[in-house]
Structures are given as structure tokens and as C-alpha cells.
Amino acid sequence: VVCFTDRLGVIVSREKIEKAIAQINSSGNTWISSTQIGDEKTVFRACIINRKTEKKNILKLNDELNSIREAK
């Protein structure tokens, strides 16, 4: 499990994170969720459990997040 935020600060509000997650998950290519850290901070959460997951799968998720960020 990896929890992270948008390092460029574009997708940081809970609303933007949830919208990005819905867009990513609807593509069917990758799946991601969110979680809450502390009382107020919502972050992305990626859980990689399939033993067949490869670097290219992680890069695909990264590409999808970058595309969403660039569209903002």
C-alpha cells in the first residue's frame, strides 16, 4: 500500500482527488482509492497486490494521474 499526494499541488482537495480517482477507475486500466490521514488530509492510495504487477502497470497509473493534472 502506498499513500501519496500530488507533489505539484494541483490535485489536493478531497473533491479533486475523488474526481481524479473516479476518472482513473472508469478507464478500466488501473484502480486507485483514497484514504484519510489524520483528521482532514485526503490522499491517494494505491494497493498493489497482484504478483503479476509490473513496472509498466505503475507507470500507466502515473501517466493517468499526469494526464488529469495537465487537464486542470
PDB file of C-alpha atoms in Angstrom:
ATOM      1  CA  VAL A   1       0.000   0.000   0.000  1.00  0.00           C
ATOM      2  CA  VAL A   2       1.327   3.393  -0.994  1.00  0.00           C
ATOM      3  CA  CYS A   3      -0.327   6.654   0.062  1.00  0.00           C
ATOM      4  CA  PHE A   4       0.669   9.835  -1.722  1.00  0.00           C
ATOM      5  CA  THR A   5      -0.329  13.352  -2.703  1.00  0.00           C
ATOM      6  CA  ASP A   6       0.110  15.351  -5.877  1.00  0.00           C
ATOM      7  CA  ARG A   7       3.634  16.710  -5.484  1.00  0.00           C
ATOM      8  CA  LEU A   8       2.827  19.656  -7.742  1.00  0.00           C
ATOM      9  CA  GLY A   9      -0.160  20.616  -5.619  1.00  0.00           C
ATOM     10  CA  VAL A  10      -2.737  20.608  -8.428  1.00  0.00           C
ATOM     11  CA  ILE A  11      -4.945  17.747  -7.199  1.00  0.00           C
ATOM     12  CA  VAL A  12      -5.050  18.278  -3.448  1.00  0.00           C
ATOM     13  CA  SER A  13      -8.601  18.930  -2.274  1.00  0.00           C
ATOM     14  CA  ARG A  14     -10.767  15.971  -1.337  1.00  0.00           C
ATOM     15  CA  GLU A  15     -13.163  16.848  -4.156  1.00  0.00           C
ATOM     16  CA  LYS A  16     -10.391  16.925  -6.795  1.00  0.00           C
ATOM     17  CA  ILE A  17      -8.839  13.702  -5.501  1.00  0.00           C
ATOM     18  CA  GLU A  18     -12.182  11.854  -5.587  1.00  0.00           C
ATOM     19  CA  LYS A  19     -12.907  13.185  -9.088  1.00  0.00           C
ATOM     20  CA  ALA A  20      -9.478  12.051 -10.310  1.00  0.00           C
ATOM     21  CA  ILE A  21      -9.997   8.611  -8.750  1.00  0.00           C
ATOM     22  CA  ALA A  22     -13.375   8.218 -10.456  1.00  0.00           C
ATOM     23  CA  GLN A  23     -11.836   9.154 -13.792  1.00  0.00           C
ATOM     24  CA  ILE A  24      -8.930   6.737 -13.379  1.00  0.00           C
ATOM     25  CA  ASN A  25     -11.096   3.844 -12.211  1.00  0.00           C
ATOM     26  CA  SER A  26     -13.611   4.347 -15.020  1.00  0.00           C
ATOM     27  CA  SER A  27     -10.843   3.855 -17.592  1.00  0.00           C
ATOM     28  CA  GLY A  28     -10.528   0.216 -16.560  1.00  0.00           C
ATOM     29  CA  ASN A  29      -6.749   0.349 -16.969  1.00  0.00           C
ATOM     30  CA  THR A  30      -5.795   0.847 -13.330  1.00  0.00           C
ATOM     31  CA  TRP A  31      -7.524   1.145  -9.972  1.00  0.00           C
ATOM     32  CA  ILE A  32      -6.822   3.514  -7.125  1.00  0.00           C
ATOM     33  CA  SER A  33      -8.619   4.697  -3.993  1.00  0.00           C
ATOM     34  CA  SER A  34      -8.259   7.344  -1.320  1.00  0.00           C
ATOM     35  CA  THR A  35      -7.840   7.380   2.406  1.00  0.00           C
ATOM     36  CA  GLN A  36      -7.822   9.954   5.133  1.00  0.00           C
ATOM     37  CA  ILE A  37      -4.674  10.725   7.094  1.00  0.00           C
ATOM     38  CA  GLY A  38      -5.276  12.483  10.349  1.00  0.00           C
ATOM     39  CA  ASP A  39      -8.476  14.430  10.715  1.00  0.00           C
ATOM     40  CA  GLU A  40      -8.579  16.251   7.408  1.00  0.00           C
ATOM     41  CA  LYS A  41      -5.990  15.198   4.824  1.00  0.00           C
ATOM     42  CA  THR A  42      -7.287  13.072   1.945  1.00  0.00           C
ATOM     43  CA  VAL A  43      -4.607  11.288  -0.090  1.00  0.00           C
ATOM     44  CA  PHE A  44      -4.403   8.843  -2.964  1.00  0.00           C
ATOM     45  CA  ARG A  45      -3.914   5.182  -2.043  1.00  0.00           C
ATOM     46  CA  ALA A  46      -2.525   2.540  -4.385  1.00  0.00           C
ATOM     47  CA  CYS A  47      -2.566  -1.063  -3.237  1.00  0.00           C
ATOM     48  CA  ILE A  48      -0.501  -3.389  -5.370  1.00  0.00           C
ATOM     49  CA  ILE A  49      -1.259  -6.999  -4.511  1.00  0.00           C
ATOM     50  CA  ASN A  50      -1.193  -8.844  -7.807  1.00  0.00           C
ATOM     51  CA  ARG A  51       2.082 -10.710  -8.197  1.00  0.00           C
ATOM     52  CA  LYS A  52       1.901 -10.061 -11.944  1.00  0.00           C
ATOM     53  CA  THR A  53       2.077  -6.284 -11.476  1.00  0.00           C
ATOM     54  CA  GLU A  54       4.992  -4.872 -13.426  1.00  0.00           C
ATOM     55  CA  LYS A  55       6.720  -1.537 -13.662  1.00  0.00           C
ATOM     56  CA  LYS A  56       4.684  -0.728 -16.780  1.00  0.00           C
ATOM     57  CA  ASN A  57       1.474  -1.001 -14.717  1.00  0.00           C
ATOM     58  CA  ILE A  58       2.754   1.536 -12.190  1.00  0.00           C
ATOM     59  CA  LEU A  59       3.867   3.834 -14.989  1.00  0.00           C
ATOM     60  CA  LYS A  60       0.373   3.602 -16.533  1.00  0.00           C
ATOM     61  CA  LEU A  61      -1.159   4.858 -13.287  1.00  0.00           C
ATOM     62  CA  ASN A  62       1.419   7.644 -13.183  1.00  0.00           C
ATOM     63  CA  ASP A  63       0.575   8.598 -16.783  1.00  0.00           C
ATOM     64  CA  GLU A  64      -3.138   8.715 -15.973  1.00  0.00           C
ATOM     65  CA  LEU A  65      -2.539  10.968 -12.957  1.00  0.00           C
ATOM     66  CA  ASN A  66      -0.323  13.247 -15.042  1.00  0.00           C
ATOM     67  CA  SER A  67      -2.989  13.493 -17.778  1.00  0.00           C
ATOM     68  CA  ILE A  68      -5.600  14.517 -15.231  1.00  0.00           C
ATOM     69  CA  ARG A  69      -3.263  17.089 -13.712  1.00  0.00           C
ATOM     70  CA  GLU A  70      -2.427  18.573 -17.120  1.00  0.00           C
ATOM     71  CA  ALA A  71      -6.127  18.901 -17.959  1.00  0.00           C
ATOM     72  CA  LYS A  72      -6.662  21.161 -14.905  1.00  0.00           C
TER      73      LYS A  72
END
